[in-house]
Amino acid sequence: MSETPTLPAFFRLVALDAVDSTNEEARRLAAAGAPEGTLVWARSQSAGRGRRGRPWHSPRGNLYLSVLLRPKCAASGAAQIGFVTAVALGDTLRRFLPRDAPVTFKWPNDVLVAGRKASGILLEASGVNADRLDWVVVGVGINVAASPGDVPYAAMSLSESGAGDTSVAEVLAVFAGCFLSVLETWQREGFEPVRSRWLEHAQGLGGPVEVRLDHETLAGRFAALDEGGGLALDLPSGGRRIVTAGDVFFPHL
Ligand code: BTN
């Protein structure tokens, strides 16, 4: 595969050697009027960021990209795009991994290989008003060549999972195709098919889970994914709580 991959016509590739953060660059382009489908790809990031204000270690050799979307939906619909992206990432990783490698989804947006995080998603959005988003930036990091050692969770890379020698450009091209396909399903048929594909591979569904929120920690049973992408948690007291933001921990991982 050449160094600059050919992507489906939906995408306009902005390929950079280095950047602060592809999400930041995509936000700048969005504010300057860039069209939907703009995809910022960088070989390395000096200020890569993860969910909940955490840094995302971004050396050369892994994949860092951000796609700009201008979806015709309210802010509540933006969360669904995270699940669209996770399902597309699952399809992407499976193309490179041995047939029996277990790829699972950890709520809300992590993709795990053998229970270890191989990919993360950072969604950022801006609205013209509450009912209509102006843009959504979908940031994706895939550990291709290496996984970070200094993170508070178990991490994995494609090369450590048996994918062999895989080029970042090749992973980008496969992801772009998978992402467009799942995005079009979502646009055509709504969240349900995406939700059910995510649930097929949901880590810990039906089992005990701990969810850490900003100011409290909840324990219960991971009962379902609701229609908006919220985690339905059955509490020991008998009630059910829908969680829309937090970090999930499983007792057995
Ligand atoms: C997470 O915390 O799991 C989300 C990680 C998202 C990292 C990607 S790398 C490309 C894009 N640019 C960033 O600064 N972050 C996202």
PDB file of C-alpha atoms and ligand atoms in Angstrom:
ATOM      1  CA  MET A   1       0.000   0.000   0.000  1.00  0.00           C
ATOM      2  CA  SER A   2       1.334   3.466  -0.884  1.00  0.00           C
ATOM      3  CA  GLU A   3       2.026   5.938   1.899  1.00  0.00           C
ATOM      4  CA  THR A   4      -1.113   7.966   1.066  1.00  0.00           C
ATOM      5  CA  PRO A   5      -4.114   5.655   0.938  1.00  0.00           C
ATOM      6  CA  THR A   6      -7.022   6.028  -1.436  1.00  0.00           C
ATOM      7  CA  LEU A   7     -10.239   6.539   0.514  1.00  0.00           C
ATOM      8  CA  PRO A   8     -13.902   6.412  -0.581  1.00  0.00           C
ATOM      9  CA  ALA A   9     -15.047   9.626  -2.322  1.00  0.00           C
ATOM     10  CA  PHE A  10     -16.960  10.742   0.830  1.00  0.00           C
ATOM     11  CA  PHE A  11     -13.640  11.615   2.512  1.00  0.00           C
ATOM     12  CA  ARG A  12     -11.306  14.555   1.898  1.00  0.00           C
ATOM     13  CA  LEU A  13      -7.991  13.480   3.322  1.00  0.00           C
ATOM     14  CA  VAL A  14      -5.783  15.990   5.119  1.00  0.00           C
ATOM     15  CA  ALA A  15      -2.563  14.026   5.732  1.00  0.00           C
ATOM     16  CA  LEU A  16      -0.081  15.532   8.174  1.00  0.00           C
ATOM     17  CA  ASP A  17       3.238  14.358   9.486  1.00  0.00           C
ATOM     18  CA  ALA A  18       2.724  15.848  12.947  1.00  0.00           C
ATOM     19  CA  VAL A  19       0.012  17.900  14.651  1.00  0.00           C
ATOM     20  CA  ASP A  20      -1.021  18.905  18.157  1.00  0.00           C
ATOM     21  CA  SER A  21      -4.220  16.826  17.963  1.00  0.00           C
ATOM     22  CA  THR A  22      -6.143  15.672  14.892  1.00  0.00           C
ATOM     23  CA  ASN A  23      -9.346  16.543  16.793  1.00  0.00           C
ATOM     24  CA  GLU A  24      -8.055  20.069  17.346  1.00  0.00           C
ATOM     25  CA  GLU A  25      -7.115  20.412  13.670  1.00  0.00           C
ATOM     26  CA  ALA A  26     -10.510  19.066  12.589  1.00  0.00           C
ATOM     27  CA  ARG A  27     -12.225  21.580  14.908  1.00  0.00           C
ATOM     28  CA  ARG A  28     -10.203  24.409  13.350  1.00  0.00           C
ATOM     29  CA  LEU A  29     -11.180  23.210   9.876  1.00  0.00           C
ATOM     30  CA  ALA A  30     -14.835  22.867  10.942  1.00  0.00           C
ATOM     31  CA  ALA A  31     -14.868  26.450  12.207  1.00  0.00           C
ATOM     32  CA  ALA A  32     -13.388  27.562   8.872  1.00  0.00           C
ATOM     33  CA  GLY A  33     -16.245  25.845   6.997  1.00  0.00           C
ATOM     34  CA  ALA A  34     -14.636  22.556   5.929  1.00  0.00           C
ATOM     35  CA  PRO A  35     -17.126  20.066   4.473  1.00  0.00           C
ATOM     36  CA  GLU A  36     -18.441  16.855   5.970  1.00  0.00           C
ATOM     37  CA  GLY A  37     -16.072  13.988   5.269  1.00  0.00           C
ATOM     38  CA  THR A  38     -12.897  15.965   5.958  1.00  0.00           C
ATOM     39  CA  LEU A  39     -10.551  13.410   7.518  1.00  0.00           C
ATOM     40  CA  VAL A  40      -7.449  14.610   9.341  1.00  0.00           C
ATOM     41  CA  TRP A  41      -4.749  11.950   9.656  1.00  0.00           C
ATOM     42  CA  ALA A  42      -1.441  12.539  11.425  1.00  0.00           C
ATOM     43  CA  ARG A  43       1.552  10.269  11.883  1.00  0.00           C
ATOM     44  CA  SER A  44       2.053  11.625  15.405  1.00  0.00           C
ATOM     45  CA  GLN A  45       0.393  14.025  17.842  1.00  0.00           C
ATOM     46  CA  SER A  46       2.094  16.247  20.397  1.00  0.00           C
ATOM     47  CA  ALA A  47      -1.094  16.881  22.416  1.00  0.00           C
ATOM     48  CA  GLY A  48      -3.337  13.921  21.658  1.00  0.00           C
ATOM     49  CA  ARG A  49      -6.273  13.790  24.008  1.00  0.00           C
ATOM     50  CA  GLY A  50      -8.530  11.067  25.292  1.00  0.00           C
ATOM     51  CA  ARG A  51     -11.910  11.007  27.002  1.00  0.00           C
ATOM     52  CA  ARG A  52     -12.516  12.874  30.234  1.00  0.00           C
ATOM     53  CA  GLY A  53      -9.519  15.171  29.767  1.00  0.00           C
ATOM     54  CA  ARG A  54      -6.908  12.426  29.702  1.00  0.00           C
ATOM     55  CA  PRO A  55      -3.864  12.534  27.401  1.00  0.00           C
ATOM     56  CA  TRP A  56      -3.559  10.064  24.502  1.00  0.00           C
ATOM     57  CA  HIS A  57       0.054   8.992  24.038  1.00  0.00           C
ATOM     58  CA  SER A  58       0.677   9.411  20.287  1.00  0.00           C
ATOM     59  CA  PRO A  59       4.075   8.198  18.997  1.00  0.00           C
ATOM     60  CA  ARG A  60       4.650   7.369  15.319  1.00  0.00           C
ATOM     61  CA  GLY A  61       3.495   3.906  14.303  1.00  0.00           C
ATOM     62  CA  ASN A  62      -0.110   4.091  15.525  1.00  0.00           C
ATOM     63  CA  LEU A  63      -3.152   5.544  13.779  1.00  0.00           C
ATOM     64  CA  TYR A  64      -4.554   8.972  14.722  1.00  0.00           C
ATOM     65  CA  LEU A  65      -7.435  10.415  12.755  1.00  0.00           C
ATOM     66  CA  SER A  66     -10.457  12.668  13.057  1.00  0.00           C
ATOM     67  CA  VAL A  67     -13.477  12.756  10.754  1.00  0.00           C
ATOM     68  CA  LEU A  68     -15.643  15.855  10.463  1.00  0.00           C
ATOM     69  CA  LEU A  69     -19.382  15.201  10.186  1.00  0.00           C
ATOM     70  CA  ARG A  70     -22.253  17.620   9.869  1.00  0.00           C
ATOM     71  CA  PRO A  71     -25.140  15.330  10.845  1.00  0.00           C
ATOM     72  CA  LYS A  72     -28.719  16.492  10.670  1.00  0.00           C
ATOM     73  CA  CYS A  73     -29.468  15.534  14.266  1.00  0.00           C
ATOM     74  CA  ALA A  74     -29.740  16.998  17.744  1.00  0.00           C
ATOM     75  CA  ALA A  75     -26.963  16.744  20.326  1.00  0.00           C
ATOM     76  CA  SER A  76     -28.601  13.606  21.755  1.00  0.00           C
ATOM     77  CA  GLY A  77     -28.024  11.859  18.408  1.00  0.00           C
ATOM     78  CA  ALA A  78     -24.306  12.570  18.519  1.00  0.00           C
ATOM     79  CA  ALA A  79     -23.759   9.860  21.144  1.00  0.00           C
ATOM     80  CA  GLN A  80     -25.030   7.319  18.621  1.00  0.00           C
ATOM     81  CA  ILE A  81     -22.141   8.248  16.316  1.00  0.00           C
ATOM     82  CA  GLY A  82     -19.776   6.898  18.967  1.00  0.00           C
ATOM     83  CA  PHE A  83     -21.415   3.487  18.610  1.00  0.00           C
ATOM     84  CA  VAL A  84     -21.318   3.766  14.801  1.00  0.00           C
ATOM     85  CA  THR A  85     -17.582   4.340  15.130  1.00  0.00           C
ATOM     86  CA  ALA A  86     -17.027   1.512  17.617  1.00  0.00           C
ATOM     87  CA  VAL A  87     -18.829  -0.989  15.368  1.00  0.00           C
ATOM     88  CA  ALA A  88     -16.720   0.186  12.403  1.00  0.00           C
ATOM     89  CA  LEU A  89     -13.576  -0.181  14.498  1.00  0.00           C
ATOM     90  CA  GLY A  90     -14.574  -3.725  15.428  1.00  0.00           C
ATOM     91  CA  ASP A  91     -14.978  -4.547  11.716  1.00  0.00           C
ATOM     92  CA  THR A  92     -11.604  -2.934  11.002  1.00  0.00           C
ATOM     93  CA  LEU A  93      -9.670  -4.783  13.708  1.00  0.00           C
ATOM     94  CA  ARG A  94     -11.221  -8.133  12.731  1.00  0.00           C
ATOM     95  CA  ARG A  95      -9.861  -7.689   9.181  1.00  0.00           C
ATOM     96  CA  PHE A  96      -6.310  -7.683  10.524  1.00  0.00           C
ATOM     97  CA  LEU A  97      -6.497 -10.084  13.462  1.00  0.00           C
ATOM     98  CA  PRO A  98      -6.440 -13.872  13.515  1.00  0.00           C
ATOM     99  CA  ARG A  99      -9.928 -15.350  13.128  1.00  0.00           C
ATOM    100  CA  ASP A 100     -10.233 -16.370  16.797  1.00  0.00           C
ATOM    101  CA  ALA A 101      -9.088 -13.050  18.329  1.00  0.00           C
ATOM    102  CA  PRO A 102     -11.918 -11.834  20.580  1.00  0.00           C
ATOM    103  CA  VAL A 103     -12.893  -8.248  19.721  1.00  0.00           C
ATOM    104  CA  THR A 104     -15.362  -6.692  22.171  1.00  0.00           C
ATOM    105  CA  PHE A 105     -16.901  -3.288  22.881  1.00  0.00           C
ATOM    106  CA  LYS A 106     -16.605  -1.660  26.275  1.00  0.00           C
ATOM    107  CA  TRP A 107     -19.190   0.991  27.046  1.00  0.00           C
ATOM    108  CA  PRO A 108     -19.241   3.655  25.893  1.00  0.00           C
ATOM    109  CA  ASN A 109     -16.702   3.628  23.078  1.00  0.00           C
ATOM    110  CA  ASP A 110     -13.654   1.460  23.716  1.00  0.00           C
ATOM    111  CA  VAL A 111     -12.732  -1.456  21.494  1.00  0.00           C
ATOM    112  CA  LEU A 112     -10.915  -4.312  23.226  1.00  0.00           C
ATOM    113  CA  VAL A 113      -8.900  -7.241  21.921  1.00  0.00           C
ATOM    114  CA  ALA A 114      -8.701 -10.119  24.386  1.00  0.00           C
ATOM    115  CA  GLY A 115     -10.056  -7.766  27.056  1.00  0.00           C
ATOM    116  CA  ARG A 116      -7.394  -5.114  26.489  1.00  0.00           C
ATOM    117  CA  LYS A 117      -7.960  -1.680  24.960  1.00  0.00           C
ATOM    118  CA  ALA A 118      -6.714  -1.447  21.375  1.00  0.00           C
ATOM    119  CA  SER A 119      -8.602   1.626  20.270  1.00  0.00           C
ATOM    120  CA  GLY A 120     -10.331   4.711  21.646  1.00  0.00           C
ATOM    121  CA  ILE A 121     -12.851   7.227  20.363  1.00  0.00           C
ATOM    122  CA  LEU A 122     -13.220  10.889  21.289  1.00  0.00           C
ATOM    123  CA  LEU A 123     -16.362  12.666  20.078  1.00  0.00           C
ATOM    124  CA  GLU A 124     -16.529  16.443  20.152  1.00  0.00           C
ATOM    125  CA  ALA A 125     -19.479  18.472  18.883  1.00  0.00           C
ATOM    126  CA  SER A 126     -20.684  22.008  18.426  1.00  0.00           C
ATOM    127  CA  GLY A 127     -24.308  23.033  17.966  1.00  0.00           C
ATOM    128  CA  VAL A 128     -25.941  25.975  16.302  1.00  0.00           C
ATOM    129  CA  ASN A 129     -28.737  25.370  18.813  1.00  0.00           C
ATOM    130  CA  ALA A 130     -29.949  22.512  21.026  1.00  0.00           C
ATOM    131  CA  ASP A 131     -31.898  20.888  18.192  1.00  0.00           C
ATOM    132  CA  ARG A 132     -29.280  20.964  15.494  1.00  0.00           C
ATOM    133  CA  LEU A 133     -25.566  20.242  15.561  1.00  0.00           C
ATOM    134  CA  ASP A 134     -23.227  22.327  13.460  1.00  0.00           C
ATOM    135  CA  TRP A 135     -20.488  19.697  13.434  1.00  0.00           C
ATOM    136  CA  VAL A 136     -19.247  16.533  15.124  1.00  0.00           C
ATOM    137  CA  VAL A 137     -15.582  15.550  15.156  1.00  0.00           C
ATOM    138  CA  VAL A 138     -15.023  11.812  15.530  1.00  0.00           C
ATOM    139  CA  GLY A 139     -11.500  11.211  16.815  1.00  0.00           C
ATOM    140  CA  VAL A 140     -10.090   7.704  16.576  1.00  0.00           C
ATOM    141  CA  GLY A 141      -6.858   6.235  17.863  1.00  0.00           C
ATOM    142  CA  ILE A 142      -5.829   2.682  16.986  1.00  0.00           C
ATOM    143  CA  ASN A 143      -2.794   1.046  18.550  1.00  0.00           C
ATOM    144  CA  VAL A 144      -1.218  -0.446  15.434  1.00  0.00           C
ATOM    145  CA  ALA A 145       2.476  -0.936  16.218  1.00  0.00           C
ATOM    146  CA  ALA A 146       2.546  -0.401  19.979  1.00  0.00           C
ATOM    147  CA  SER A 147       0.390  -0.020  23.058  1.00  0.00           C
ATOM    148  CA  PRO A 148       1.120   2.512  25.804  1.00  0.00           C
ATOM    149  CA  GLY A 149       2.681   1.117  28.960  1.00  0.00           C
ATOM    150  CA  ASP A 150       1.840   3.960  31.311  1.00  0.00           C
ATOM    151  CA  VAL A 151      -1.964   3.866  31.330  1.00  0.00           C
ATOM    152  CA  PRO A 152      -4.327   2.798  34.122  1.00  0.00           C
ATOM    153  CA  TYR A 153      -5.889   0.004  32.058  1.00  0.00           C
ATOM    154  CA  ALA A 154      -4.699  -3.035  30.106  1.00  0.00           C
ATOM    155  CA  ALA A 155      -3.724  -1.992  26.575  1.00  0.00           C
ATOM    156  CA  MET A 156      -3.127  -3.914  23.374  1.00  0.00           C
ATOM    157  CA  SER A 157      -1.929  -3.224  19.830  1.00  0.00           C
ATOM    158  CA  LEU A 158      -2.640  -4.894  16.507  1.00  0.00           C
ATOM    159  CA  SER A 159       0.936  -6.121  16.234  1.00  0.00           C
ATOM    160  CA  GLU A 160       0.813  -7.610  19.746  1.00  0.00           C
ATOM    161  CA  SER A 161      -2.468  -9.345  18.854  1.00  0.00           C
ATOM    162  CA  GLY A 162      -1.111 -11.343  15.944  1.00  0.00           C
ATOM    163  CA  ALA A 163      -1.851  -8.953  13.081  1.00  0.00           C
ATOM    164  CA  GLY A 164       1.715  -9.141  11.811  1.00  0.00           C
ATOM    165  CA  ASP A 165       3.391  -6.263  10.063  1.00  0.00           C
ATOM    166  CA  THR A 166       0.564  -3.883   9.184  1.00  0.00           C
ATOM    167  CA  SER A 167       0.997  -0.389   7.783  1.00  0.00           C
ATOM    168  CA  VAL A 168      -0.863   2.513   9.372  1.00  0.00           C
ATOM    169  CA  ALA A 169      -2.013   3.650   5.906  1.00  0.00           C
ATOM    170  CA  GLU A 170      -3.571   0.253   5.284  1.00  0.00           C
ATOM    171  CA  VAL A 171      -5.463   0.351   8.607  1.00  0.00           C
ATOM    172  CA  LEU A 172      -6.663   3.866   7.763  1.00  0.00           C
ATOM    173  CA  ALA A 173      -8.010   2.742   4.374  1.00  0.00           C
ATOM    174  CA  VAL A 174      -9.861  -0.223   5.893  1.00  0.00           C
ATOM    175  CA  PHE A 175     -11.277   1.909   8.719  1.00  0.00           C
ATOM    176  CA  ALA A 176     -12.525   4.560   6.269  1.00  0.00           C
ATOM    177  CA  GLY A 177     -14.443   1.927   4.277  1.00  0.00           C
ATOM    178  CA  CYS A 178     -15.919   0.279   7.395  1.00  0.00           C
ATOM    179  CA  PHE A 179     -16.840   3.630   8.958  1.00  0.00           C
ATOM    180  CA  LEU A 180     -18.644   4.857   5.850  1.00  0.00           C
ATOM    181  CA  SER A 181     -20.572   1.609   5.573  1.00  0.00           C
ATOM    182  CA  VAL A 182     -21.819   1.701   9.213  1.00  0.00           C
ATOM    183  CA  LEU A 183     -22.481   5.463   8.992  1.00  0.00           C
ATOM    184  CA  GLU A 184     -24.680   4.930   5.938  1.00  0.00           C
ATOM    185  CA  THR A 185     -26.585   2.152   7.737  1.00  0.00           C
ATOM    186  CA  TRP A 186     -27.216   4.561  10.634  1.00  0.00           C
ATOM    187  CA  GLN A 187     -28.342   7.342   8.291  1.00  0.00           C
ATOM    188  CA  ARG A 188     -30.662   4.993   6.378  1.00  0.00           C
ATOM    189  CA  GLU A 189     -32.044   2.788   9.151  1.00  0.00           C
ATOM    190  CA  GLY A 190     -31.424   4.643  12.389  1.00  0.00           C
ATOM    191  CA  PHE A 191     -29.695   3.497  15.576  1.00  0.00           C
ATOM    192  CA  GLU A 192     -31.297   0.065  15.992  1.00  0.00           C
ATOM    193  CA  PRO A 193     -29.066  -1.988  13.624  1.00  0.00           C
ATOM    194  CA  VAL A 194     -25.967  -0.288  15.023  1.00  0.00           C
ATOM    195  CA  ARG A 195     -27.120  -0.875  18.593  1.00  0.00           C
ATOM    196  CA  SER A 196     -27.756  -4.559  17.956  1.00  0.00           C
ATOM    197  CA  ARG A 197     -24.356  -5.041  16.283  1.00  0.00           C
ATOM    198  CA  TRP A 198     -22.696  -3.336  19.258  1.00  0.00           C
ATOM    199  CA  LEU A 199     -24.636  -5.527  21.719  1.00  0.00           C
ATOM    200  CA  GLU A 200     -23.521  -8.723  19.907  1.00  0.00           C
ATOM    201  CA  HIS A 201     -19.993  -8.033  21.147  1.00  0.00           C
ATOM    202  CA  ALA A 202     -20.655  -5.988  24.298  1.00  0.00           C
ATOM    203  CA  GLN A 203     -18.145  -6.678  27.054  1.00  0.00           C
ATOM    204  CA  GLY A 204     -19.774  -7.710  30.314  1.00  0.00           C
ATOM    205  CA  LEU A 205     -23.415  -7.476  29.204  1.00  0.00           C
ATOM    206  CA  GLY A 206     -25.693  -9.062  31.821  1.00  0.00           C
ATOM    207  CA  GLY A 207     -22.943  -9.217  34.422  1.00  0.00           C
ATOM    208  CA  PRO A 208     -21.748  -7.173  37.392  1.00  0.00           C
ATOM    209  CA  VAL A 209     -20.238  -3.805  36.645  1.00  0.00           C
ATOM    210  CA  GLU A 210     -18.988  -0.732  38.443  1.00  0.00           C
ATOM    211  CA  VAL A 211     -19.542   2.667  36.820  1.00  0.00           C
ATOM    212  CA  ARG A 212     -17.446   5.597  38.013  1.00  0.00           C
ATOM    213  CA  LEU A 213     -19.146   8.934  37.439  1.00  0.00           C
ATOM    214  CA  ASP A 214     -17.654  12.359  38.210  1.00  0.00           C
ATOM    215  CA  HIS A 215     -18.861  12.405  41.808  1.00  0.00           C
ATOM    216  CA  GLU A 216     -20.092   8.895  42.589  1.00  0.00           C
ATOM    217  CA  THR A 217     -19.519   5.247  41.818  1.00  0.00           C
ATOM    218  CA  LEU A 218     -22.406   2.922  41.044  1.00  0.00           C
ATOM    219  CA  ALA A 219     -22.383  -0.850  41.216  1.00  0.00           C
ATOM    220  CA  GLY A 220     -24.979  -3.077  39.611  1.00  0.00           C
ATOM    221  CA  ARG A 221     -25.752  -5.286  36.626  1.00  0.00           C
ATOM    222  CA  PHE A 222     -25.110  -4.120  33.061  1.00  0.00           C
ATOM    223  CA  ALA A 223     -28.649  -4.801  31.833  1.00  0.00           C
ATOM    224  CA  ALA A 224     -28.871  -3.144  28.408  1.00  0.00           C
ATOM    225  CA  LEU A 225     -27.938  -0.334  26.082  1.00  0.00           C
ATOM    226  CA  ASP A 226     -30.856   2.080  25.794  1.00  0.00           C
ATOM    227  CA  GLU A 227     -32.149   3.698  22.574  1.00  0.00           C
ATOM    228  CA  GLY A 228     -29.892   6.715  23.063  1.00  0.00           C
ATOM    229  CA  GLY A 229     -26.727   4.739  23.806  1.00  0.00           C
ATOM    230  CA  GLY A 230     -27.003   5.066  27.605  1.00  0.00           C
ATOM    231  CA  LEU A 231     -25.920   2.186  29.837  1.00  0.00           C
ATOM    232  CA  ALA A 232     -28.901   0.696  31.701  1.00  0.00           C
ATOM    233  CA  LEU A 233     -27.694  -0.341  35.134  1.00  0.00           C
ATOM    234  CA  ASP A 234     -29.863  -2.502  37.382  1.00  0.00           C
ATOM    235  CA  LEU A 235     -29.110  -1.463  40.954  1.00  0.00           C
ATOM    236  CA  PRO A 236     -29.041  -3.850  43.933  1.00  0.00           C
ATOM    237  CA  SER A 237     -31.892  -1.763  45.438  1.00  0.00           C
ATOM    238  CA  GLY A 238     -34.110  -2.884  42.565  1.00  0.00           C
ATOM    239  CA  GLY A 239     -34.116   0.339  40.555  1.00  0.00           C
ATOM    240  CA  ARG A 240     -32.647   0.970  37.136  1.00  0.00           C
ATOM    241  CA  ARG A 241     -30.398   3.901  36.289  1.00  0.00           C
ATOM    242  CA  ILE A 242     -29.452   5.090  32.792  1.00  0.00           C
ATOM    243  CA  VAL A 243     -25.868   6.309  32.745  1.00  0.00           C
ATOM    244  CA  THR A 244     -24.784   8.611  29.907  1.00  0.00           C
ATOM    245  CA  ALA A 245     -21.170   9.380  30.916  1.00  0.00           C
ATOM    246  CA  GLY A 246     -18.703   7.480  33.049  1.00  0.00           C
ATOM    247  CA  ASP A 247     -16.019   4.815  33.164  1.00  0.00           C
ATOM    248  CA  VAL A 248     -16.937   1.171  33.394  1.00  0.00           C
ATOM    249  CA  PHE A 249     -14.999  -1.486  35.309  1.00  0.00           C
ATOM    250  CA  PHE A 250     -15.603  -5.225  35.349  1.00  0.00           C
ATOM    251  CA  PRO A 251     -14.651  -7.297  38.371  1.00  0.00           C
ATOM    252  CA  HIS A 252     -13.001  -9.977  36.195  1.00  0.00           C
ATOM    253  CA  LEU A 253     -10.861  -7.701  33.980  1.00  0.00           C
TER     254      LEU A 253
HETATM  255  C1  BTN B   1     -10.130   7.546  24.726  1.00  0.00           C
HETATM  256  O1  BTN B   1      -9.832   8.150  25.770  1.00  0.00           O
HETATM  257  O2  BTN B   1     -10.327   6.338  24.718  1.00  0.00           O
HETATM  258  C2  BTN B   1     -10.252   8.299  23.440  1.00  0.00           C
HETATM  259  C3  BTN B   1      -8.966   8.389  22.707  1.00  0.00           C
HETATM  260  C4  BTN B   1      -9.070   9.143  21.397  1.00  0.00           C
HETATM  261  C5  BTN B   1      -7.722   9.395  20.772  1.00  0.00           C
HETATM  262  C6  BTN B   1      -7.834   9.948  19.390  1.00  0.00           C
HETATM  263  S1  BTN B   1      -6.286   9.917  18.538  1.00  0.00           S
HETATM  264  C7  BTN B   1      -6.964  10.887  17.255  1.00  0.00           C
HETATM  265  C8  BTN B   1      -7.862  11.918  17.895  1.00  0.00           C
HETATM  266  N1  BTN B   1      -7.100  13.099  18.273  1.00  0.00           N
HETATM  267  C9  BTN B   1      -7.037  13.258  19.591  1.00  0.00           C
HETATM  268  O3  BTN B   1      -6.438  14.173  20.169  1.00  0.00           O
HETATM  269  N2  BTN B   1      -7.725  12.284  20.198  1.00  0.00           N
HETATM  270  C10 BTN B   1      -8.335  11.374  19.249  1.00  0.00           C
END
